[in-house]
Short mmCIF file of C-alpha atoms in Angstrom, two decimals:
data_model
loop_
_atom_site.label_atom_id
_atom_site.label_comp_id
_atom_site.label_asym_id
_atom_site.label_seq_id
_atom_site.Cartn_x
_atom_site.Cartn_y
_atom_site.Cartn_z
CA MET R 1287 -39.23 -24.03 -19.10
CA PRO R 1288 -39.64 -27.36 -17.25
CA LEU R 1289 -38.39 -30.45 -19.03
CA ASP R 1290 -40.87 -32.86 -20.56
CA ALA R 1291 -39.22 -35.69 -18.68
CA VAL R 1292 -39.58 -37.83 -15.59
CA THR R 1293 -36.00 -37.54 -14.45
CA ARG R 1294 -33.80 -39.69 -12.26
CA VAL R 1295 -31.69 -37.93 -9.67
CA PRO R 1296 -28.11 -39.12 -9.12
CA VAL R 1297 -27.76 -42.12 -6.83
CA PRO R 1298 -26.13 -40.89 -3.57
CA LEU R 1299 -22.76 -42.42 -2.83
CA GLY R 1300 -20.95 -41.87 0.46
CA GLU R 1301 -18.41 -39.04 0.32
CA PRO R 1302 -14.90 -40.53 0.82
CA VAL R 1303 -13.19 -39.46 4.04
CA ARG R 1304 -9.79 -37.81 3.81
CA GLY R 1305 -7.42 -38.75 6.62
CA HIS R 1306 -4.95 -35.81 6.43
CA ALA R 1307 -1.93 -38.05 6.82
CA PRO R 1308 1.36 -36.28 7.65
CA GLY R 1309 2.98 -34.95 4.50
CA SER R 1310 -0.17 -35.31 2.38
CA ALA R 1311 -1.42 -32.54 0.10
CA GLU R 1312 -4.83 -32.54 1.84
CA ARG R 1313 -3.17 -31.95 5.21
CA GLU R 1314 -1.16 -29.06 3.80
CA ARG R 1315 -4.31 -27.49 2.30
CA LEU R 1316 -6.21 -27.78 5.58
CA GLU R 1317 -3.36 -26.35 7.67
CA ARG R 1318 -3.01 -23.44 5.26
CA ARG R 1319 -6.74 -22.72 5.41
CA LEU R 1320 -6.70 -22.91 9.22
CA ASP R 1321 -3.98 -20.27 9.27
CA GLU R 1322 -5.88 -18.05 6.84
CA LEU R 1323 -9.19 -18.16 8.70
CA ALA R 1324 -7.55 -17.63 12.10
CA ALA R 1325 -5.39 -14.71 10.93
CA GLU R 1326 -7.94 -11.88 11.12
CA PRO R 1327 -11.39 -11.66 12.76
CA LEU R 1328 -14.24 -11.50 10.27
CA PRO R 1329 -17.47 -9.52 10.50
CA LEU R 1330 -20.25 -12.10 10.66
CA PRO R 1331 -23.29 -10.34 9.18
CA MET R 1332 -26.77 -11.68 8.68
CA THR R 1333 -27.94 -12.68 5.20
CA ILE R 1334 -31.41 -11.30 4.43
CA ALA R 1335 -32.82 -11.37 0.89
CA GLY R 1336 -29.29 -12.06 -0.33
CA GLU R 1337 -27.89 -8.90 1.27
CA LEU R 1338 -25.30 -8.84 4.05
CA ARG R 1339 -26.31 -6.64 6.96
CA PHE R 1340 -25.05 -6.50 10.50
CA GLY R 1341 -27.47 -7.31 13.30
CA GLY R 1342 -28.49 -4.14 15.12
CA GLY R 1343 -28.34 -5.57 18.64
CA GLU R 1344 -25.64 -6.62 21.10
CA ARG R 1345 -22.20 -7.40 19.66
CA ILE R 1346 -20.97 -10.94 20.40
CA ASP R 1347 -17.41 -12.12 19.87
CA VAL R 1348 -17.05 -15.57 18.31
CA VAL R 1349 -13.84 -17.13 19.64
CA GLN R 1350 -11.83 -20.31 19.34
CA PRO R 1351 -12.93 -22.45 22.32
CA HIS R 1352 -9.43 -23.94 22.66
CA HIS R 1353 -7.85 -20.46 22.59
CA ARG R 1354 -10.57 -18.19 23.90
CA ALA R 1355 -8.54 -15.00 23.53
CA ALA R 1356 -8.40 -15.57 19.76
CA ARG R 1357 -11.39 -13.95 18.05
CA LEU R 1358 -12.72 -15.47 14.83
CA GLY R 1359 -15.27 -12.76 14.24
CA VAL R 1360 -17.96 -10.57 15.69
CA LEU R 1361 -21.71 -10.75 15.11
CA GLY R 1362 -24.62 -8.49 15.98
CA SER R 1363 -27.72 -9.95 17.58
CA ALA R 1364 -30.78 -9.62 15.38
CA THR R 1365 -33.23 -7.00 16.58
CA HIS R 1366 -37.01 -7.15 16.16
CA GLU R 1367 -36.68 -5.06 13.00
CA ASP R 1368 -33.96 -7.35 11.63
CA ALA R 1369 -36.18 -10.37 12.24
CA ARG R 1370 -39.16 -8.71 10.54
CA LEU R 1371 -37.01 -8.04 7.49
CA ALA R 1372 -35.93 -11.70 7.43
CA VAL R 1373 -39.52 -12.93 7.65
CA ASP R 1374 -40.60 -10.50 4.93
CA ALA R 1375 -37.72 -11.66 2.73
CA ALA R 1376 -38.70 -15.31 3.16
CA LEU R 1377 -42.33 -14.57 2.30
CA ALA R 1378 -41.36 -12.45 -0.71
CA ALA R 1379 -39.15 -15.22 -2.11
CA ALA R 1380 -41.75 -17.94 -1.56
CA PRO R 1381 -43.89 -17.65 -4.73
CA ASP R 1382 -40.99 -17.89 -7.18
CA TRP R 1383 -39.19 -20.61 -5.18
CA ARG R 1384 -42.22 -22.87 -4.77
CA ALA R 1385 -43.05 -22.42 -8.48
CA LEU R 1386 -39.57 -23.65 -9.45
CA PRO R 1387 -39.65 -27.31 -10.54
CA PHE R 1388 -38.26 -29.81 -8.06
CA ASP R 1389 -35.32 -30.64 -10.34
CA GLU R 1390 -34.17 -27.01 -10.26
CA ARG R 1391 -34.34 -26.85 -6.45
CA ALA R 1392 -32.59 -30.19 -6.16
CA ALA R 1393 -29.83 -29.04 -8.50
CA VAL R 1394 -28.88 -26.28 -6.04
CA LEU R 1395 -28.25 -28.79 -3.23
CA LEU R 1396 -26.50 -31.27 -5.53
CA ARG R 1397 -24.19 -28.52 -6.72
CA ALA R 1398 -23.64 -27.41 -3.12
CA ALA R 1399 -22.65 -30.97 -2.21
CA ASP R 1400 -20.11 -31.10 -5.03
CA LEU R 1401 -18.69 -27.69 -4.13
CA LEU R 1402 -18.42 -28.80 -0.51
CA ALA R 1403 -16.61 -31.98 -1.50
CA GLY R 1404 -14.33 -29.98 -3.80
CA PRO R 1405 -13.11 -26.36 -3.59
CA TRP R 1406 -15.01 -25.50 -0.38
CA ARG R 1407 -13.88 -28.59 1.54
CA GLU R 1408 -11.04 -27.04 3.51
CA THR R 1409 -12.99 -23.85 4.22
CA LEU R 1410 -15.90 -25.60 5.96
CA ALA R 1411 -13.64 -28.10 7.70
CA ALA R 1412 -11.32 -25.35 8.98
CA ALA R 1413 -14.26 -23.18 10.11
CA THR R 1414 -15.63 -26.13 12.09
CA VAL R 1415 -12.24 -26.91 13.65
CA LEU R 1416 -11.74 -23.30 14.71
CA GLY R 1417 -15.25 -22.39 15.76
CA GLN R 1418 -16.44 -25.63 17.36
CA SER R 1419 -13.11 -27.08 18.52
CA LYS R 1420 -13.47 -30.29 16.56
CA THR R 1421 -10.45 -32.28 15.48
CA ALA R 1422 -9.58 -32.36 11.78
CA LEU R 1423 -11.07 -35.84 11.42
CA GLN R 1424 -14.26 -34.89 13.25
CA ALA R 1425 -14.65 -31.80 11.08
CA GLU R 1426 -14.03 -33.84 7.94
CA LEU R 1427 -16.67 -36.38 8.96
CA ASP R 1428 -19.21 -33.76 10.03
CA ALA R 1429 -18.87 -30.55 8.02
CA VAL R 1430 -17.82 -32.25 4.77
CA CYS R 1431 -18.81 -35.90 4.45
CA ALA R 1432 -22.00 -35.94 6.52
CA LEU R 1433 -23.37 -32.71 5.03
CA ALA R 1434 -22.55 -33.68 1.44
CA ASP R 1435 -24.15 -37.08 2.03
CA LEU R 1436 -27.25 -35.50 3.58
CA TRP R 1437 -27.76 -33.13 0.68
CA ARG R 1438 -27.38 -35.93 -1.88
CA SER R 1439 -29.48 -38.47 -0.01
CA GLY R 1440 -32.07 -35.79 0.77
CA VAL R 1441 -32.55 -35.12 -2.95
CA HIS R 1442 -32.83 -38.85 -3.62
CA THR R 1443 -35.37 -39.33 -0.82
CA ALA R 1444 -37.40 -36.29 -1.88
CA ARG R 1445 -37.66 -37.65 -5.41
CA ARG R 1446 -39.02 -40.94 -3.99
CA ILE R 1447 -41.60 -39.00 -1.96
CA LEU R 1448 -42.82 -37.13 -5.05
CA ALA R 1449 -43.02 -40.40 -7.00
CA GLU R 1450 -45.33 -42.04 -4.45
CA GLN R 1451 -48.72 -41.60 -6.10
CA PRO R 1452 -52.10 -43.18 -5.38
CA ALA R 1453 -53.72 -45.87 -7.50
CA SER R 1454 -56.52 -44.64 -9.74
CA PRO R 1455 -59.78 -46.55 -10.31
CA PRO R 1456 -61.15 -46.81 -13.87
CA GLY R 1457 -62.33 -43.53 -15.29
CA THR R 1458 -60.31 -41.35 -12.91
CA TRP R 1459 -56.80 -40.10 -12.38
CA ARG R 1460 -55.69 -39.51 -8.81
CA ARG R 1461 -52.58 -37.53 -8.04
CA ALA R 1462 -50.84 -36.40 -4.86
CA ASP R 1463 -49.50 -32.84 -4.96
CA HIS R 1464 -46.71 -32.50 -2.38
CA ARG R 1465 -47.08 -28.78 -1.73
CA PRO R 1466 -44.71 -26.73 0.43
CA LEU R 1467 -46.21 -25.31 3.61
CA ASP R 1468 -48.11 -22.05 3.40
CA GLY R 1469 -45.73 -19.58 5.07
CA PHE R 1470 -42.11 -19.79 6.18
CA ALA R 1471 -40.06 -22.23 8.24
CA TYR R 1472 -38.18 -21.01 11.32
CA VAL R 1473 -35.07 -23.08 12.03
CA LEU R 1474 -33.00 -22.87 15.23
CA THR R 1475 -29.87 -25.03 15.36
CA ARG R 1476 -27.24 -26.05 17.93
CA PHE R 1477 -23.47 -25.63 17.86
CA ASP R 1478 -22.35 -29.25 17.86
CA SER R 1479 -22.81 -30.27 14.21
CA THR R 1480 -22.24 -28.24 11.06
CA ALA R 1481 -23.94 -31.01 9.06
CA ALA R 1482 -27.07 -31.11 11.22
CA ALA R 1483 -27.36 -27.31 11.18
CA GLY R 1484 -26.78 -27.00 7.45
CA TYR R 1485 -29.24 -29.73 6.57
CA ALA R 1486 -31.92 -28.46 8.95
CA ALA R 1487 -31.75 -25.06 7.23
CA THR R 1488 -31.94 -26.45 3.70
CA ALA R 1489 -34.25 -29.49 3.92
CA PRO R 1490 -37.38 -27.28 4.04
CA ALA R 1491 -36.06 -25.35 1.05
CA LEU R 1492 -35.61 -28.55 -0.95
CA MET R 1493 -39.35 -29.20 -0.52
CA GLY R 1494 -40.21 -25.70 -1.76
CA ASN R 1495 -40.32 -23.73 1.50
CA THR R 1496 -38.44 -20.56 2.40
CA VAL R 1497 -36.52 -20.32 5.65
CA VAL R 1498 -35.42 -18.03 8.46
CA TRP R 1499 -32.37 -19.71 10.05
CA LYS R 1500 -30.89 -18.76 13.42
CA PRO R 1501 -27.74 -20.81 14.20
CA ALA R 1502 -26.16 -20.92 17.66
CA PRO R 1503 -23.70 -18.04 18.17
CA ALA R 1504 -20.82 -20.49 18.61
CA GLN R 1505 -21.62 -22.11 15.24
CA THR R 1506 -22.08 -18.84 13.37
CA PHE R 1507 -18.53 -18.86 11.99
CA ALA R 1508 -19.18 -22.08 10.07
CA ALA R 1509 -22.75 -20.98 9.25
CA HIS R 1510 -21.40 -17.77 7.68
CA HIS R 1511 -19.18 -19.76 5.32
CA LEU R 1512 -21.99 -22.22 4.65
CA MET R 1513 -24.20 -19.37 3.41
CA ARG R 1514 -21.46 -18.27 1.04
CA LEU R 1515 -21.25 -21.84 -0.28
CA LEU R 1516 -25.01 -21.99 -0.87
CA GLU R 1517 -24.87 -18.69 -2.75
CA ALA R 1518 -22.07 -20.08 -4.91
CA ALA R 1519 -24.28 -23.10 -5.61
CA GLY R 1520 -27.01 -20.80 -6.97
CA LEU R 1521 -29.43 -20.52 -4.03
CA PRO R 1522 -31.65 -17.53 -4.87
CA PRO R 1523 -31.85 -14.57 -2.48
CA GLY R 1524 -34.45 -14.87 0.27
CA VAL R 1525 -34.81 -18.65 0.19
CA VAL R 1526 -32.66 -19.11 3.30
CA ASN R 1527 -32.26 -16.00 5.46
CA LEU R 1528 -29.59 -16.17 8.16
CA VAL R 1529 -30.12 -14.14 11.34
CA THR R 1530 -27.50 -14.04 14.09
CA GLY R 1531 -27.27 -13.69 17.85
CA ASP R 1532 -29.01 -15.09 20.91
CA GLY R 1533 -32.32 -15.46 19.08
CA ARG R 1534 -34.65 -13.83 21.60
CA ALA R 1535 -35.87 -11.03 19.33
CA ALA R 1536 -35.86 -13.27 16.25
CA SER R 1537 -38.00 -15.88 18.00
CA GLN R 1538 -40.47 -13.30 19.30
CA VAL R 1539 -41.02 -11.96 15.78
CA ALA R 1540 -41.03 -15.31 13.96
CA LEU R 1541 -43.35 -17.08 16.38
CA ALA R 1542 -45.80 -14.17 16.42
CA SER R 1543 -46.04 -14.02 12.62
CA PRO R 1544 -49.36 -15.28 11.18
CA ALA R 1545 -47.29 -16.78 8.34
CA LEU R 1546 -45.27 -19.15 10.59
CA ALA R 1547 -45.61 -22.55 8.92
CA GLY R 1548 -43.15 -24.63 10.91
CA LEU R 1549 -40.52 -24.65 13.63
CA HIS R 1550 -37.44 -26.88 13.59
CA PHE R 1551 -35.49 -26.71 16.86
CA THR R 1552 -32.42 -28.39 18.31
CA GLY R 1553 -31.31 -27.39 21.79
CA THR R 1554 -32.30 -27.67 25.42
CA ALA R 1555 -35.65 -28.97 26.62
CA ALA R 1556 -36.28 -25.77 28.58
CA ALA R 1557 -35.79 -23.59 25.49
CA PHE R 1558 -38.01 -25.85 23.39
CA HIS R 1559 -40.78 -25.79 25.98
CA GLY R 1560 -40.61 -22.00 25.98
CA LEU R 1561 -40.96 -21.83 22.19
CA TRP R 1562 -43.81 -24.33 22.20
CA THR R 1563 -45.63 -22.33 24.87
CA GLU R 1564 -45.21 -19.15 22.84
CA ILE R 1565 -46.62 -20.82 19.73
CA ALA R 1566 -49.60 -22.04 21.75
CA ALA R 1567 -50.26 -18.47 22.88
CA HIS R 1568 -50.54 -17.36 19.23
CA LEU R 1569 -52.65 -20.19 17.82
CA ASP R 1570 -55.59 -17.94 17.05
CA ARG R 1571 -53.54 -15.72 14.75
CA TYR R 1572 -51.82 -18.32 12.51
CA ARG R 1573 -53.07 -18.89 8.97
CA ASN R 1574 -52.44 -22.59 9.49
CA ARG R 1575 -51.33 -24.69 12.45
CA PRO R 1576 -47.49 -24.59 12.44
CA ARG R 1577 -45.59 -27.87 12.23
CA ILE R 1578 -43.36 -28.25 15.30
CA THR R 1579 -40.36 -30.55 15.52
CA GLY R 1580 -37.74 -30.49 18.26
CA ASP R 1581 -34.66 -32.45 19.23
CA THR R 1582 -33.86 -31.69 22.86
CA GLY R 1583 -31.41 -34.56 23.07
CA GLY R 1584 -29.66 -35.60 26.21
CA LYS R 1585 -26.88 -38.12 26.42
CA GLY R 1586 -27.16 -41.71 25.34
CA PHE R 1587 -26.57 -45.02 27.10
CA LEU R 1588 -24.62 -48.19 26.43
CA LEU R 1589 -25.67 -51.58 27.78
CA ALA R 1590 -23.24 -54.49 27.50
CA HIS R 1591 -24.20 -58.14 27.93
CA PRO R 1592 -21.65 -60.55 29.48
CA SER R 1593 -21.17 -62.00 25.97
CA ALA R 1594 -20.07 -58.65 24.47
CA ASP R 1595 -16.74 -58.39 22.66
CA PRO R 1596 -14.27 -56.68 25.05
CA ASP R 1597 -12.33 -54.82 22.35
CA LEU R 1598 -15.51 -53.55 20.69
CA LEU R 1599 -16.82 -52.43 24.08
CA ARG R 1600 -13.67 -50.50 24.93
CA THR R 1601 -13.68 -48.71 21.57
CA ALA R 1602 -17.39 -47.89 21.83
CA LEU R 1603 -16.91 -46.39 25.30
CA VAL R 1604 -13.97 -44.17 24.32
CA HIS R 1605 -15.38 -42.95 21.02
CA GLY R 1606 -18.93 -42.62 22.26
CA ALA R 1607 -18.13 -40.66 25.41
CA PHE R 1608 -15.23 -38.47 24.34
CA ALA R 1609 -15.57 -37.59 20.64
CA HIS R 1610 -16.01 -33.80 20.39
CA GLN R 1611 -15.56 -33.62 24.16
CA GLY R 1612 -18.82 -35.47 24.77
CA GLN R 1613 -20.90 -32.59 23.39
CA GLY R 1614 -22.59 -34.17 20.39
CA ARG R 1615 -26.23 -35.22 20.24
CA SER R 1616 -24.97 -38.80 19.99
CA ALA R 1617 -22.59 -38.60 22.96
CA LEU R 1618 -22.50 -41.45 25.45
CA GLY R 1619 -23.12 -40.50 29.08
CA ARG R 1620 -24.03 -43.72 30.92
CA ALA R 1621 -22.75 -47.27 30.61
CA HIS R 1622 -24.20 -50.41 32.24
CA LEU R 1623 -21.48 -53.09 32.28
CA PRO R 1624 -21.36 -56.67 33.64
CA ARG R 1625 -18.83 -57.12 36.44
CA THR R 1626 -16.60 -59.75 34.75
CA LEU R 1627 -16.35 -57.69 31.56
CA TRP R 1628 -15.64 -54.48 33.50
CA ARG R 1629 -12.83 -56.19 35.39
CA ARG R 1630 -11.40 -57.44 32.10
CA ILE R 1631 -11.33 -54.08 30.28
CA ARG R 1632 -11.02 -51.59 33.16
CA ALA R 1633 -7.25 -51.14 33.27
CA ASP R 1634 -6.85 -50.92 29.48
CA LEU R 1635 -9.81 -48.56 29.14
CA LEU R 1636 -8.56 -46.16 31.80
CA ALA R 1637 -5.05 -46.20 30.35
CA GLU R 1638 -6.45 -45.37 26.90
CA VAL R 1639 -8.52 -42.52 28.34
CA ASP R 1640 -5.57 -41.09 30.25
CA ALA R 1641 -3.47 -41.18 27.07
CA LEU R 1642 -5.89 -39.02 25.04
CA ALA R 1643 -4.19 -35.77 24.03
CA VAL R 1644 -6.30 -32.73 24.94
CA GLY R 1645 -5.38 -29.30 23.58
CA ASP R 1646 -5.37 -27.00 20.56
CA VAL R 1647 -7.16 -28.79 17.71
CA THR R 1648 -5.25 -26.80 15.09
CA ASP R 1649 -2.46 -29.24 15.99
CA LEU R 1650 -3.80 -32.11 13.90
CA GLY R 1651 -2.35 -34.70 16.28
CA THR R 1652 -4.69 -33.61 19.09
CA ALA R 1653 -7.42 -36.09 20.08
CA MET R 1654 -9.72 -33.73 21.98
CA GLY R 1655 -10.33 -29.99 21.99
CA ALA R 1656 -12.16 -27.68 24.37
CA LEU R 1657 -15.76 -27.28 25.47
CA ILE R 1658 -17.76 -24.84 23.40
CA ASP R 1659 -18.01 -21.99 25.92
CA GLY R 1660 -17.68 -20.87 29.52
CA PRO R 1661 -21.16 -21.95 30.70
CA ALA R 1662 -20.62 -25.51 29.39
CA TYR R 1663 -17.22 -25.58 31.12
CA GLU R 1664 -18.69 -24.40 34.43
CA ARG R 1665 -21.51 -26.96 34.35
CA THR R 1666 -19.06 -29.75 33.65
CA ARG R 1667 -16.63 -28.63 36.33
CA ALA R 1668 -19.42 -28.40 38.90
CA ALA R 1669 -20.74 -31.87 37.96
CA ILE R 1670 -17.29 -33.42 38.40
CA GLU R 1671 -16.83 -31.72 41.77
CA ARG R 1672 -20.23 -32.90 43.01
CA ALA R 1673 -19.44 -36.44 41.86
CA GLY R 1674 -16.14 -36.26 43.75
CA ARG R 1675 -18.07 -35.59 46.97
CA ASP R 1676 -20.41 -38.54 46.41
CA PRO R 1677 -19.26 -41.50 48.56
CA GLY R 1678 -20.81 -43.91 46.07
CA THR R 1679 -18.76 -42.60 43.13
CA GLU R 1680 -15.09 -43.25 42.37
CA LEU R 1681 -13.08 -40.98 40.08
CA ALA R 1682 -11.48 -43.66 37.90
CA ALA R 1683 -9.85 -41.40 35.26
CA GLY R 1684 -9.53 -37.72 34.45
CA GLY R 1685 -11.32 -35.15 36.57
CA GLN R 1686 -8.93 -32.31 35.74
CA TYR R 1687 -10.01 -29.02 34.16
CA ASP R 1688 -8.40 -25.70 33.23
CA ASP R 1689 -9.81 -22.58 31.56
CA ALA R 1690 -6.68 -20.42 31.54
CA ILE R 1691 -6.28 -20.66 27.74
CA GLY R 1692 -9.33 -22.59 26.58
CA TRP R 1693 -12.27 -24.38 28.18
CA PHE R 1694 -10.48 -27.70 28.67
CA VAL R 1695 -11.72 -30.71 30.64
CA ARG R 1696 -9.85 -34.00 30.71
CA PRO R 1697 -11.90 -37.07 29.67
CA THR R 1698 -13.38 -38.36 32.90
CA VAL R 1699 -14.63 -41.82 33.91
CA LEU R 1700 -16.71 -42.19 37.07
CA ASP R 1701 -17.24 -45.64 38.60
CA CYS R 1702 -20.69 -45.45 40.20
CA ALA R 1703 -21.23 -48.33 42.61
CA ASP R 1704 -25.00 -48.59 42.31
CA GLY R 1705 -25.75 -46.00 39.63
CA ARG R 1706 -27.95 -44.00 41.99
CA GLY R 1707 -25.85 -40.84 42.10
CA GLU R 1708 -26.79 -37.57 40.41
CA ILE R 1709 -24.18 -37.93 37.68
CA PHE R 1710 -25.81 -41.17 36.52
CA ARG R 1711 -29.31 -39.71 36.38
CA THR R 1712 -28.62 -36.30 34.81
CA ASP R 1713 -26.71 -35.23 31.73
CA CYS R 1714 -23.36 -33.47 31.89
CA PRO R 1715 -22.42 -31.32 28.87
CA GLY R 1716 -18.76 -32.38 28.79
CA PRO R 1717 -16.54 -35.48 28.47
CA VAL R 1718 -17.83 -37.43 31.46
CA LEU R 1719 -18.73 -41.14 31.36
CA ALA R 1720 -20.61 -42.67 34.29
CA VAL R 1721 -20.26 -46.46 34.63
CA ARG R 1722 -22.61 -48.70 36.61
CA VAL R 1723 -21.50 -52.29 37.17
CA TYR R 1724 -24.08 -55.05 37.49
CA GLU R 1725 -23.68 -58.72 38.39
CA ASP R 1726 -23.48 -60.99 35.35
CA ALA R 1727 -26.59 -62.88 36.40
CA ASP R 1728 -28.66 -59.69 36.65
CA TRP R 1729 -29.17 -59.03 32.92
CA GLU R 1730 -32.94 -58.69 33.35
CA ALA R 1731 -32.49 -56.14 36.12
CA ALA R 1732 -29.99 -54.23 33.99
CA LEU R 1733 -32.55 -53.95 31.18
CA HIS R 1734 -35.04 -52.58 33.67
CA ARG R 1735 -32.57 -50.02 35.03
CA VAL R 1736 -31.79 -48.69 31.56
CA CYS R 1737 -35.49 -48.05 31.01
CA THR R 1738 -36.12 -46.38 34.37
CA ASP R 1739 -32.93 -44.53 35.35
CA ALA R 1740 -33.35 -41.56 33.00
CA PRO R 1741 -35.82 -40.11 30.46
CA GLN R 1742 -35.79 -41.47 26.91
CA ALA R 1743 -32.35 -40.95 25.43
CA PRO R 1744 -31.70 -39.74 21.89
CA THR R 1745 -29.54 -42.78 21.24
CA GLY R 1746 -28.65 -46.06 22.85
CA SER R 1747 -26.29 -48.94 22.17
CA VAL R 1748 -26.46 -52.63 23.04
CA LEU R 1749 -23.39 -54.86 22.81
CA ALA R 1750 -23.88 -58.65 22.89
CA ARG R 1751 -22.81 -61.72 20.95
CA ASP R 1752 -25.63 -63.80 22.45
CA ARG R 1753 -28.49 -63.59 19.93
CA TYR R 1754 -31.19 -64.23 22.52
CA ALA R 1755 -29.84 -61.36 24.63
CA THR R 1756 -29.74 -59.08 21.57
CA ALA R 1757 -33.35 -59.84 20.63
CA GLN R 1758 -34.47 -59.37 24.23
CA ALA R 1759 -32.71 -56.00 24.50
CA VAL R 1760 -34.15 -54.70 21.23
CA ASP R 1761 -37.63 -55.60 22.48
CA ARG R 1762 -37.32 -54.38 26.07
CA LEU R 1763 -35.57 -51.12 25.16
CA ARG R 1764 -38.10 -50.13 22.52
CA PHE R 1765 -38.96 -46.86 24.26
CA ALA R 1766 -35.62 -46.26 25.99
CA ALA R 1767 -34.07 -44.34 23.07
CA ALA R 1768 -35.09 -42.70 19.82
CA GLY R 1769 -32.38 -44.68 18.03
CA LEU R 1770 -30.77 -47.99 19.02
CA ARG R 1771 -27.56 -49.50 17.69
CA VAL R 1772 -26.61 -53.10 18.17
CA ASN R 1773 -22.89 -53.91 18.46
CA GLY R 1774 -21.85 -50.41 17.50
CA GLY R 1775 -21.25 -47.08 19.17
CA PRO R 1776 -24.09 -44.68 19.90
CA GLY R 1777 -25.52 -42.86 16.90
CA GLY R 1778 -27.07 -39.43 16.64
CA THR R 1779 -29.62 -37.28 14.95
CA VAL R 1780 -27.42 -36.73 11.90
CA ASP R 1781 -27.69 -40.47 11.19
CA ARG R 1782 -31.50 -40.20 11.08
CA ALA R 1783 -31.60 -36.98 9.07
CA GLY R 1784 -32.29 -37.34 5.37
CA ALA R 1785 -35.01 -39.90 6.02
CA ALA R 1786 -38.42 -39.45 4.45
CA ALA R 1787 -40.01 -38.35 7.74
CA ASP R 1788 -37.63 -35.38 7.95
CA LEU R 1789 -38.78 -34.15 4.54
CA LEU R 1790 -42.47 -35.04 4.76
CA ARG R 1791 -42.94 -32.63 7.65
CA TRP R 1792 -42.20 -29.79 5.21
CA THR R 1793 -44.94 -30.77 2.77
CA SER R 1794 -48.72 -30.55 2.75
CA VAL R 1795 -50.24 -33.15 0.45
CA ARG R 1796 -53.14 -32.11 -1.72
CA ALA R 1797 -55.27 -34.81 -3.34
CA VAL R 1798 -56.19 -34.08 -6.96
CA GLU R 1799 -58.75 -36.32 -8.67
CA GLU R 1800 -59.90 -35.94 -12.24
CA ALA R 1801 -62.91 -37.80 -13.61
CA PHE R 1802 -62.75 -38.68 -17.29
CA GLY R 1803 -66.39 -39.65 -17.72
CA ALA R 1804 -68.99 -37.30 -16.21
CA PRO R 1805 -72.26 -38.86 -14.92
CA VAL R 1806 -75.18 -38.62 -17.38
CA GLY R 1807 -78.91 -39.23 -17.13
CA ASP R 1808 -81.30 -38.51 -14.28
CA SER R 1809 -79.27 -36.61 -11.67
CA ARG R 1810 -81.35 -38.11 -8.87
CA THR R 1811 -79.77 -41.51 -9.43
CA HIS R 1812 -76.33 -40.08 -8.74
CA LEU R 1813 -77.02 -38.52 -5.36
CA GLY R 1814 -75.23 -39.92 -2.31
#
């Protein structure tokens, strides 16, 4: 039975980061788990209504990107019948799950966060290292700390949403009922972040919805272990149903279902437009209009003012452009730098880039791993080669690539004289940073170029010690990026997740008003 109590959820505290120092017990545990998970390929089944079943379609090998001959597992693409079973399972689980009090749903995610921070820590970190070619530190920050923080802060934010209630005039009691959506949520996630994928699949469930989740094939290894963690935390069968593969059949079934209540998508703009178009074609059959949210990303920008701190700028460029091989939703692709500052940091920056160790991320001293798959490698290679033929572009660092063992590309810096070349206007999926140098006196023109050179970026960064310049940039770049950081590296969608807006989209508010004193007397006086 529900408690007769208005409870307080635990205050979310940031999960401490473990550094895996040489000789430490945490390093030994992670290395041991890496060896265990890499030893034998695993079957990577779907999870539908709590049962493990292999997808009936094409078999896809999931490999280590930095050692592409090493298989981590094999999955089967979901067929139309598999997808129908997943949708049916989500709908069957919905009545009991939505009837469960919020505290009980929240307890599942809070327990999952504690399990992740404890006995499951090395498993999810190792799965992310192996499957997504992240370094140990990147996997620790993403798959462990970010996801645990998102689950805890999501619970805290959801409780605040439920507590926001309208004022009631005398003689009435007004209440807001934050209902789940009527139907199921369909969630499609990218490969680059275990935290973003895991939270996208569970945030609707926290608000009382049931979910069909289709992760990217390259992220399925970590997603498989994440499902086992959620089951250990007490998630009931059918609340989150994992389907595997390329997603074509799953999307056709999910988007055609009259019970589709919402779509959450992260991926390419072209794929999102296709899904949106398909939803539009089915509008007359839906019980309710589906909620649609999409993050199609693109790379971010960095704009430095002549007053920017040189050391901060150099660090922001290296970390922003080359963390996880430049593949994250927060990756930096374009930098606009004043000439005097570029001259001051250029030699040190290029030396630091050239010194980055690229290789097998199971060696915990490696700074960068491989690109996620062959298509990403080919697009990056082709972009570097085209830039090399551009007379207005200088290859300042990197430019080497090799796919003999893994899909490796050296961190690359391109000095673009006027910033008009293709590489400065379009996104490259790999570790490529395009730099445009402007004259120190042309700050106003630089602001204009940031706004007009490329479509709105997911993230942007402004570096300046001059407060007038900072205020001007924040104002002028209001629509240049979805998120803007001042005097820090670019930030991504994971940083924005857990906010109230991300949870409100999975609720439908019902207004309930009770009158305590009914009107009496001549009914005609109460008309209108």
